[in-house]
Amino acid sequence: MIHYIKVRPLPPELHRWRETIEKIAVDEGLDFFEVVYEMITYEKMSEIAAYGGFPTRYPHWRFGMEYDRLSKSHTYGLSKIYELVINTNPCYAYLLEGNALVDQKLVMSHVFGHADFFKNNFWFSRTDRKMVDTMANHATRVRRYQDLYGVTTVEEFIDVCLSVENLIDPHMPYVQKKRKKTRRKQDLPDELVGDGQSLPRLQAKEYMDDFVNPEGYLEAQRAKKKAEIEQQKRFPAEPQRDVLMFLMQEAPLTRWQRNVLGIIRDEAYYFAPQGMTKIMNEGWASYWHTHMMTKRGIMDPNEVIDYADRHSRATVMHKGRINPYKIGIELFRDIEWRYDTGRFGKEWDECDDMEARANWHRPTGRGREKIFEVRRHHNDITFLDEYLTPEFCARQKLFTFEHKPRANEWQIASREFAEVKQKLLFQLTNMGQPVIRVEDANFENKNALLLTHRHEGVDLDESYAYATLRNLFALWKRPVHIASRKKDRGILFSFDGQQPSEKAFDG
Amino acid sequence: MTRIKQDHSRFRRIVQGKIRQNLKHYISTGSLVGRQGRDTVKIPLPQIELPRFKFNQQSGGGVGQGDGEPGESLGSGEQQPGEGEGQGKAGEGEGEKALEVDVTLAELAKILGEELQLPNIEPRGQKEVVTERDRYTGIRPVGPDSLRHFKRTYRQALKRTIAIGAYDPKNPVVLPIKEDMRFRSWSTVKSPQSNALVIYMMDVSGSMGDEQKEIVRSESFWINAWLKSQYSGIETRYIIHDATAREVDEHTFFHTRESGGTMISSAYKLASQIIGDDYPVSEWNIYPFHFSDGDNWSVDDTRTCIRLLRDDLVPKSNQFSYGQVESPYGSGQFIKDLREHFPVGEDDCTLVVSEIKDKDAIVGSIKEFLGAGR
């Protein structure tokens, strides 16, 4: 095994615990790449956390800002990072120096859960497991560009790229798609003019032709054909989700700029699965730390109170926010229990006797097997879509909330299962980001870039949209537009290099 | 320098650059007033956030967890409930939060100084007070138990154990004996300490409106920030006056509105008394600031004022500053009287007057007050 990071060995006592816990984890059926633990000081922890878990990233002030926030919130005692683990092979995990032994044991148990998830969950299957190396290479490259073109120039360009970093297609790595050849310029076919003899027409005897293929029908055919050709003339031929890729290929950039944009894109794709599986990943790791700590004898009796304190802090319910740890662990437990007691399958689904359902008991012992299967195939959306039940929803006291403008106040809106589920799934769709595509790179025949926002009931934040368009303009260097909706009106936000503007638009 | 330190200093530089750009705006709108803690100021800096296409929070809503009936409030205001209680974990999506940056008062004063090109204040000869401070500087073999240096003691014991060959790596027991004990020792450092007293006086008679007070408030905030950066200790006292004067706390100072006439001399008398009672001139650098709309009751009183200034306040102070805020009701006469009796250009004249027409004039007036470096 090649080690990418120089690691200080753990103190003997922790090392012994690490081996014990690893044995138990393997015994429970967890399967992971080698996990390398290192104990570090809080400063180092803040640094690595600011870098998203990696020892080196390309130079950028936003990491400094994050570091500022993390180290301050520790100094003021506001928050504390207990653990940090990254999806690589081997899997690197950091323990915080000065934590009590019970904390370290808890963290190690938790981390083995994450490590198993990283290795086995489908959505992580396409991630770069040598990312430590890749990130270091990115850093070297950006530093070289800074030497050549100036620190500020490169940094400002990175600012611009980061502003569109979320415009990727998170499903792209898992889909084999044939790239269609894009035909850009094509003459209109001759049959569009003239008498329309060559348009597709229904077969008819000559004397019936006017009746079977009336002018109205031919006109419709003509229009259809025209639309098809218009479609082919469009560029891109189909709307494109991977806006970053499109910009890399089509925007007028220099070589280093294209490379930097590529770096930002690679890293965005690397982090995407973590955003797509936050609930599952944390739920899975929490499931295993509780299981191993409380049932497999890792915990000493005198550590119970401290353990319970840490655990409840991580899984506390919030009124205005979903806690992924809480929902995740509870849902995994619920699935295990349902499959253990036979609450699944045709018979269960069709039973509508409340009492029978409540007292249902057909032990199968398949619960554990089931949750391992779930952790392999699902992401947060499919996980909740498939396994969220009305009973679970009520037990977990889930509700939706809304902003009431008149009272300028946030209020609980509903506890209906259907609404809660719908809202939850919406929040998780595209990791809570608007779905945006490149629609047309030659909008209004002016080489302007038109993006479209797939509006699903929630408007875009206008001031952010304008600021982002400004940055997009810096890449595209021609006017940029985004089509969206405001309440129920179609609208087009634009930036032409000088002035932001908006107008009614139905595209 | 580690890499994160480089990124961190880039970040601080960007923050300072933005503050510099916005400084005049901050000063004239008074938007930083009331945002300061003990030694830092929280500055909202949405400009350095990296913008993205994102949802409008309020048209969204979300899912929460907990008790409560539909219709129950989760909290009011623009911000989504739960936001900001972050327990975010790195590597899992980079968190989003409203951007506020902590800047120390010293940093802010430095920016102010550089932007307005303020000179540093020259120390005044006799006014330096020497203070003695004890600092732990060394180690010695005797001392009280409370000062025992644990690590050094054990290091000494370990040295001794190894030296006599009694150290066993398999059973690394180290027992310190009396000779191993090490204690912290201190030395006394004498350092010059310079203190400043700032006395703010304000006319709160009917003619001073809210806008005038806002101006005074913003101006005093920045003056304080600057003087704090120049002196190691600074005390502020507040006096309000109409026909009579009284000393108040900061909050009352900015929120009191009286009606009635104006006798400026009452404030000067009180200031003089405060200085006389509590602040020996040989030990304190004194900065009285007086803000008014320039209305005084009578010519007689103005004469009293001039006398008080000439004989008492001005000689005792490093600089006496008078700021005249324009108000629709005031006559604005007082500044003319002062200019007449203390003409600019006299070498030893340490009375500075400044006219503040509106909020945009605050910057200029700060410069007039602090530009002499006294």
mmCIF file of C-alpha atoms in Angstrom, chain A residues 271-390:
data_model
loop_
_atom_site.group_PDB
_atom_site.id
_atom_site.type_symbol
_atom_site.label_atom_id
_atom_site.label_comp_id
_atom_site.label_asym_id
_atom_site.label_seq_id
_atom_site.Cartn_x
_atom_site.Cartn_y
_atom_site.Cartn_z
ATOM 1 C CA PHE A 271 -17.482 16.106 -3.722
ATOM 2 C CA ALA A 272 -20.878 15.586 -5.347
ATOM 3 C CA PRO A 273 -21.568 12.040 -4.025
ATOM 4 C CA GLN A 274 -21.048 13.289 -0.468
ATOM 5 C CA GLY A 275 -23.776 15.819 -1.023
ATOM 6 C CA MET A 276 -26.005 13.170 -2.550
ATOM 7 C CA THR A 277 -25.674 10.731 0.343
ATOM 8 C CA LYS A 278 -25.338 12.930 3.391
ATOM 9 C CA ILE A 279 -28.287 11.433 5.247
ATOM 10 C CA MET A 280 -27.362 7.870 4.402
ATOM 11 C CA ASN A 281 -23.673 8.295 5.048
ATOM 12 C CA GLU A 282 -24.107 9.899 8.459
ATOM 13 C CA GLY A 283 -26.974 7.574 9.306
ATOM 14 C CA TRP A 284 -24.914 4.523 8.445
ATOM 15 C CA ALA A 285 -21.874 5.687 10.424
ATOM 16 C CA SER A 286 -24.067 6.602 13.414
ATOM 17 C CA TYR A 287 -25.854 3.277 13.239
ATOM 18 C CA TRP A 288 -22.518 1.506 13.509
ATOM 19 C CA HIS A 289 -21.009 3.628 16.225
ATOM 20 C CA THR A 290 -24.058 3.054 18.445
ATOM 21 C CA HIS A 291 -24.148 -0.604 17.667
ATOM 22 C CA MET A 292 -20.470 -1.213 18.275
ATOM 23 C CA MET A 293 -20.144 1.073 21.277
ATOM 24 C CA THR A 294 -23.142 -0.255 23.157
ATOM 25 C CA LYS A 295 -23.425 -3.863 22.072
ATOM 26 C CA ARG A 296 -19.899 -4.953 21.348
ATOM 27 C CA GLY A 297 -18.222 -3.994 24.573
ATOM 28 C CA ILE A 298 -16.046 -1.181 23.316
ATOM 29 C CA MET A 299 -17.372 1.161 25.943
ATOM 30 C CA ASP A 300 -16.398 1.001 29.577
ATOM 31 C CA PRO A 301 -19.377 1.321 31.962
ATOM 32 C CA ASN A 302 -18.031 4.558 33.417
ATOM 33 C CA GLU A 303 -18.036 6.133 29.960
ATOM 34 C CA VAL A 304 -21.753 5.715 29.382
ATOM 35 C CA ILE A 305 -22.750 9.247 30.390
ATOM 36 C CA ASP A 306 -20.125 10.910 28.221
ATOM 37 C CA TYR A 307 -20.974 8.662 25.327
ATOM 38 C CA ALA A 308 -24.695 9.396 25.655
ATOM 39 C CA ASP A 309 -23.953 13.106 25.783
ATOM 40 C CA ARG A 310 -21.894 13.050 22.574
ATOM 41 C CA HIS A 311 -24.341 10.817 20.790
ATOM 42 C CA SER A 312 -27.376 12.871 21.679
ATOM 43 C CA ARG A 313 -25.604 16.053 20.685
ATOM 44 C CA ALA A 314 -24.928 14.649 17.247
ATOM 45 C CA THR A 315 -28.450 13.352 16.768
ATOM 46 C CA VAL A 316 -30.467 16.136 18.374
ATOM 47 C CA MET A 317 -33.643 17.168 16.552
ATOM 48 C CA HIS A 318 -33.875 20.686 15.190
ATOM 49 C CA LYS A 319 -37.066 22.575 14.673
ATOM 50 C CA GLY A 320 -36.062 24.411 11.575
ATOM 51 C CA ARG A 321 -33.791 21.912 9.943
ATOM 52 C CA ILE A 322 -33.370 18.253 9.265
ATOM 53 C CA ASN A 323 -30.504 16.643 11.101
ATOM 54 C CA PRO A 324 -29.052 14.090 8.674
ATOM 55 C CA TYR A 325 -27.535 12.073 11.525
ATOM 56 C CA LYS A 326 -30.917 11.695 13.163
ATOM 57 C CA ILE A 327 -33.029 10.922 10.112
ATOM 58 C CA GLY A 328 -30.363 8.612 8.742
ATOM 59 C CA ILE A 329 -29.844 6.479 11.823
ATOM 60 C CA GLU A 330 -33.560 6.268 12.579
ATOM 61 C CA LEU A 331 -34.431 5.274 9.047
ATOM 62 C CA PHE A 332 -31.780 2.544 8.932
ATOM 63 C CA ARG A 333 -33.073 1.204 12.238
ATOM 64 C CA ASP A 334 -36.633 1.384 10.957
ATOM 65 C CA ILE A 335 -35.753 -0.567 7.830
ATOM 66 C CA GLU A 336 -33.905 -3.182 9.866
ATOM 67 C CA TRP A 337 -36.859 -3.549 12.206
ATOM 68 C CA ARG A 338 -39.416 -3.744 9.409
ATOM 69 C CA TYR A 339 -37.502 -6.439 7.604
ATOM 70 C CA ASP A 340 -36.759 -8.321 10.808
ATOM 71 C CA THR A 341 -40.439 -8.458 11.659
ATOM 72 C CA GLY A 342 -41.574 -9.205 8.135
ATOM 73 C CA ARG A 343 -43.237 -5.855 7.528
ATOM 74 C CA PHE A 344 -42.689 -5.931 3.795
ATOM 75 C CA GLY A 345 -43.897 -7.646 0.669
ATOM 76 C CA LYS A 346 -47.263 -8.084 -0.956
ATOM 77 C CA GLU A 347 -49.148 -9.309 2.071
ATOM 78 C CA TRP A 348 -48.002 -6.449 4.286
ATOM 79 C CA ASP A 349 -48.730 -3.858 1.631
ATOM 80 C CA GLU A 350 -52.225 -5.174 1.118
ATOM 81 C CA CYS A 351 -53.120 -5.517 4.784
ATOM 82 C CA ASP A 352 -55.251 -2.602 5.896
ATOM 83 C CA ASP A 353 -56.230 -3.893 9.305
ATOM 84 C CA MET A 354 -54.602 -1.415 11.678
ATOM 85 C CA GLU A 355 -54.409 -3.832 14.541
ATOM 86 C CA ALA A 356 -52.925 -6.601 12.464
ATOM 87 C CA ARG A 357 -50.367 -4.212 11.151
ATOM 88 C CA ALA A 358 -49.449 -3.002 14.607
ATOM 89 C CA ASN A 359 -48.981 -6.524 15.933
ATOM 90 C CA TRP A 360 -47.399 -7.908 12.819
ATOM 91 C CA HIS A 361 -44.737 -10.419 13.704
ATOM 92 C CA ARG A 362 -43.267 -12.763 11.138
ATOM 93 C CA PRO A 363 -39.631 -12.946 12.010
ATOM 94 C CA THR A 364 -37.369 -13.269 9.028
ATOM 95 C CA GLY A 365 -34.045 -12.191 10.456
ATOM 96 C CA ARG A 366 -33.370 -10.396 7.192
ATOM 97 C CA GLY A 367 -33.088 -6.879 8.587
ATOM 98 C CA ARG A 368 -29.318 -6.683 8.745
ATOM 99 C CA GLU A 369 -28.947 -8.118 5.287
ATOM 100 C CA LYS A 370 -31.453 -5.574 4.000
ATOM 101 C CA ILE A 371 -29.693 -2.512 5.379
ATOM 102 C CA PHE A 372 -26.407 -3.636 3.865
ATOM 103 C CA GLU A 373 -28.201 -3.887 0.558
ATOM 104 C CA VAL A 374 -29.734 -0.437 1.039
ATOM 105 C CA ARG A 375 -26.365 1.135 1.774
ATOM 106 C CA ARG A 376 -25.008 -0.341 -1.438
ATOM 107 C CA HIS A 377 -27.600 0.921 -3.903
ATOM 108 C CA HIS A 378 -29.266 4.069 -2.717
ATOM 109 C CA ASN A 379 -28.626 7.760 -2.492
ATOM 110 C CA ASP A 380 -30.563 10.111 -0.205
ATOM 111 C CA ILE A 381 -33.370 10.687 -2.678
ATOM 112 C CA THR A 382 -34.058 7.074 -3.534
ATOM 113 C CA PHE A 383 -33.480 6.118 0.101
ATOM 114 C CA LEU A 384 -36.218 8.412 1.366
ATOM 115 C CA ASP A 385 -38.453 7.831 -1.618
ATOM 116 C CA GLU A 386 -38.353 4.098 -1.050
ATOM 117 C CA TYR A 387 -38.284 3.755 2.725
ATOM 118 C CA LEU A 388 -39.950 6.787 4.266
ATOM 119 C CA THR A 389 -43.262 5.579 5.684
ATOM 120 C CA PRO A 390 -46.172 7.517 7.183
#
